Coordinates of N, CA and C in Angstrom, one line a residue:
M1239 N 78.2 -67.2 60.3 CA 78.3 -66.8 58.9 C 79.1 -65.5 58.9
V1240 N 80.1 -65.5 58.0 CA 80.9 -64.3 57.8 C 80.3 -63.4 56.8
R1241 N 80.1 -62.2 57.1 CA 79.5 -61.2 56.2 C 80.6 -60.3 55.6
H1242 N 80.6 -60.2 54.3 CA 81.5 -59.3 53.7 C 80.8 -58.0 53.4
P1243 N 81.4 -56.8 53.7 CA 80.8 -55.6 53.4 C 80.5 -55.5 51.9
T1244 N 79.3 -55.0 51.6 CA 78.8 -54.9 50.2 C 78.3 -53.5 50.0
L1245 N 78.9 -52.8 49.0 CA 78.4 -51.4 48.7 C 77.1 -51.5 47.9
T1246 N 76.1 -50.7 48.4 CA 74.8 -50.7 47.8 C 74.4 -49.2 47.5
D1247 N 73.2 -49.1 47.0 CA 72.6 -47.8 46.9 C 71.6 -47.6 48.0
L1248 N 70.9 -46.4 48.0 CA 70.0 -46.1 49.1 C 68.8 -47.1 49.2
G1249 N 68.5 -47.8 48.1 CA 67.4 -48.7 48.1 C 67.6 -49.8 49.1
Y1250 N 68.8 -50.1 49.6 CA 69.1 -51.1 50.5 C 69.3 -50.6 51.9
E1251 N 68.9 -49.4 52.2 CA 69.0 -48.8 53.5 C 68.3 -49.6 54.5
N1252 N 68.9 -49.9 55.6 CA 68.3 -50.7 56.7 C 67.9 -52.1 56.3
A1253 N 68.6 -52.7 55.3 CA 68.3 -54.0 54.8 C 69.0 -55.1 55.5
G1254 N 70.0 -54.7 56.3 CA 70.7 -55.8 57.1 C 72.2 -55.4 57.3
E1255 N 72.9 -56.3 58.0 CA 74.3 -56.2 58.3 C 75.1 -56.4 57.0
G1256 N 76.2 -55.7 56.9 CA 77.1 -56.0 55.8 C 76.9 -55.1 54.6
L1257 N 75.7 -54.4 54.6 CA 75.4 -53.6 53.4 C 75.8 -52.1 53.7
R1258 N 76.6 -51.6 52.9 CA 77.1 -50.2 53.1 C 76.5 -49.3 52.0
H1259 N 75.7 -48.4 52.3 CA 75.1 -47.5 51.4 C 75.5 -46.0 51.7
P1260 N 75.2 -45.1 50.7 CA 75.6 -43.7 50.9 C 75.0 -43.2 52.2
V1261 N 75.6 -42.2 52.7 CA 75.1 -41.5 53.9 C 74.2 -40.4 53.5
K1262 N 73.0 -40.4 54.1 CA 72.0 -39.3 53.7 C 72.4 -38.0 54.5
K1263 N 72.1 -36.9 53.8 CA 72.3 -35.6 54.5 C 71.3 -35.5 55.5
P1264 N 71.7 -35.1 56.7 CA 70.7 -34.9 57.8 C 69.8 -33.8 57.5
R1265 N 68.6 -33.9 58.0 CA 67.6 -32.8 57.7 C 68.1 -31.5 58.3
G1266 N 68.2 -30.5 57.5 CA 68.6 -29.2 58.0 C 70.1 -29.1 58.3
G1267 N 70.9 -30.1 57.9 CA 72.3 -30.1 58.2 C 73.1 -30.4 56.9
E1268 N 74.4 -30.6 57.1 CA 75.3 -30.9 56.0 C 76.1 -32.2 56.4
L1269 N 76.6 -32.8 55.4 CA 77.4 -34.0 55.6 C 78.8 -33.6 56.0
T1270 N 79.4 -34.5 56.8 CA 80.8 -34.3 57.3 C 81.7 -34.6 56.1
E1271 N 82.9 -34.2 56.2 CA 83.9 -34.5 55.1 C 84.1 -36.0 54.9
P1272 N 84.2 -36.8 56.1 CA 84.4 -38.2 55.9 C 83.1 -38.8 55.2
D1273 N 81.9 -38.3 55.5 CA 80.7 -38.9 54.9 C 80.7 -38.5 53.4
K1274 N 81.1 -37.3 53.0 CA 81.2 -36.9 51.6 C 82.2 -37.8 50.9
A1275 N 83.4 -38.1 51.5 CA 84.4 -38.9 50.9 C 83.8 -40.3 50.7
F1276 N 83.1 -40.9 51.7 CA 82.5 -42.2 51.6 C 81.5 -42.3 50.5
N1277 N 80.7 -41.2 50.4 CA 79.7 -41.2 49.3 C 80.3 -41.1 47.9
A1278 N 81.4 -40.4 47.8 CA 82.2 -40.3 46.5 C 82.7 -41.7 46.2
L1279 N 83.3 -42.4 47.1 CA 83.8 -43.7 46.9 C 82.7 -44.6 46.4
I1280 N 81.5 -44.6 47.0 CA 80.4 -45.5 46.6 C 80.0 -45.1 45.2
R1281 N 79.9 -43.8 44.9 CA 79.5 -43.4 43.5 C 80.5 -43.8 42.5
G1282 N 81.8 -43.8 42.8 CA 82.8 -44.2 41.8 C 82.7 -45.7 41.5
V1283 N 82.6 -46.5 42.6 CA 82.5 -47.9 42.4 C 81.2 -48.3 41.7
H1284 N 80.2 -47.6 42.1 CA 78.9 -47.9 41.5 C 78.9 -47.6 40.0
G1285 N 79.5 -46.5 39.6 CA 79.6 -46.0 38.2 C 80.3 -47.1 37.4
V1286 N 81.4 -47.6 37.9 CA 82.2 -48.6 37.1 C 81.3 -49.9 36.9
A1287 N 80.7 -50.3 38.0 CA 79.8 -51.5 37.9 C 78.7 -51.3 37.0
E1288 N 78.0 -50.1 37.0 CA 76.9 -49.9 36.1 C 77.4 -49.8 34.6
R1289 N 78.5 -49.3 34.4 CA 79.1 -49.3 33.0 C 79.3 -50.7 32.5
A1290 N 79.9 -51.5 33.3 CA 80.2 -52.9 33.0 C 78.9 -53.6 32.7
N1291 N 77.9 -53.4 33.6 CA 76.6 -54.0 33.4 C 75.9 -53.6 32.1
A1292 N 76.0 -52.3 31.8 CA 75.4 -51.8 30.5 C 76.1 -52.5 29.3
L1293 N 77.4 -52.5 29.4 CA 78.2 -53.1 28.3 C 77.8 -54.6 28.1
L1294 N 77.7 -55.3 29.2 CA 77.2 -56.7 29.1 C 75.9 -56.9 28.5
K1295 N 74.9 -56.0 28.9 CA 73.6 -56.2 28.4 C 73.4 -55.8 26.9
V1296 N 74.2 -54.8 26.5 CA 74.2 -54.3 25.1 C 74.9 -55.3 24.2
T1297 N 76.1 -55.8 24.6 CA 76.9 -56.6 23.8 C 76.4 -58.1 23.8
F1298 N 76.0 -58.5 24.9 CA 75.5 -59.9 25.0 C 74.0 -59.9 25.3
K1299 N 73.2 -59.8 24.3 CA 71.7 -59.7 24.5 C 71.1 -60.8 25.3
A1300 N 71.8 -62.0 25.3 CA 71.3 -63.1 26.1 C 71.3 -62.8 27.6
L1301 N 72.1 -61.9 28.0 CA 72.1 -61.6 29.5 C 71.0 -60.6 29.9
R1302 N 70.2 -60.2 29.0 CA 69.1 -59.2 29.4 C 68.1 -59.8 30.3
R1303 N 67.7 -61.1 30.0 CA 66.6 -61.7 30.8 C 67.1 -63.1 31.2
V1304 N 68.0 -63.2 32.1 CA 68.6 -64.4 32.5 C 67.9 -64.9 33.8
S1305 N 67.5 -66.2 33.8 CA 66.9 -66.7 35.0 C 67.6 -68.0 35.4
L1306 N 68.9 -67.9 35.4 CA 69.7 -69.1 35.9 C 70.1 -69.0 37.3
D1307 N 70.7 -70.0 37.8 CA 71.3 -70.0 39.1 C 72.3 -68.8 39.2
P1308 N 72.3 -68.0 40.3 CA 73.3 -66.9 40.4 C 74.7 -67.3 40.1
A1309 N 75.1 -68.5 40.6 CA 76.5 -68.9 40.3 C 76.8 -69.1 38.8
A1310 N 75.8 -69.6 38.1 CA 75.9 -69.8 36.6 C 76.0 -68.5 36.0
I1311 N 75.1 -67.5 36.4 CA 75.2 -66.2 35.8 C 76.5 -65.5 36.0
T1312 N 77.1 -65.7 37.2 CA 78.4 -65.2 37.6 C 79.4 -65.7 36.6
R1313 N 79.5 -67.0 36.4 CA 80.5 -67.6 35.5 C 80.3 -67.0 34.0
I1314 N 79.1 -66.9 33.6 CA 78.8 -66.4 32.3 C 79.2 -64.9 32.2
A1315 N 78.9 -64.1 33.2 CA 79.3 -62.7 33.2 C 80.8 -62.5 33.3
R1316 N 81.5 -63.4 34.0 CA 82.9 -63.3 34.1 C 83.5 -63.5 32.7
A1317 N 83.0 -64.6 32.0 CA 83.5 -64.9 30.7 C 83.2 -63.7 29.7
A1318 N 82.0 -63.2 29.8 CA 81.7 -62.0 28.9 C 82.5 -60.8 29.2
L1319 N 82.8 -60.6 30.5 CA 83.7 -59.4 30.8 C 85.1 -59.6 30.2
V1320 N 85.6 -60.9 30.2 CA 86.9 -61.1 29.6 C 86.9 -60.8 28.1
L1321 N 85.8 -61.3 27.5 CA 85.7 -61.0 26.0 C 85.6 -59.5 25.8
L1322 N 84.8 -58.8 26.6 CA 84.8 -57.3 26.5 C 86.1 -56.7 26.7
Q1323 N 86.9 -57.2 27.7 CA 88.2 -56.6 27.9 C 89.1 -56.8 26.7
L1324 N 89.0 -58.0 26.1 CA 89.9 -58.3 24.9 C 89.4 -57.4 23.7
E1325 N 88.1 -57.2 23.6 CA 87.6 -56.4 22.5 C 87.8 -54.9 22.6
H1326 N 87.5 -54.4 23.8 CA 87.5 -53.0 24.0 C 88.8 -52.5 24.8
G1327 N 89.5 -53.4 25.4 CA 90.7 -53.0 26.2 C 90.3 -52.5 27.5
R1328 N 89.0 -52.5 27.8 CA 88.6 -52.0 29.2 C 87.1 -52.4 29.3
T1329 N 86.6 -52.3 30.5 CA 85.2 -52.6 30.8 C 84.5 -51.4 31.4
A1330 N 85.2 -50.4 31.6 CA 84.6 -49.2 32.2 C 85.1 -47.9 31.6

């Protein structure tokens, strides 16, 4: 099975291969510059995704409590993002 790296938050720490989460500051130490840059990247991507998710839930109330197959939800969310793009000119 091929695993694609997935950016996550610290809630997924030690959850398995392929999950990339922010680097924690060592106890009594500081983060290195590469670790700080990696954390900034994850925050930036996470912020865009959270904004798009919020827009979807506010604009399309039907997406608040969806219990469909994940593939179906993905298709619906993609269509909704296209509509948001057309209406707002952006999704983030």
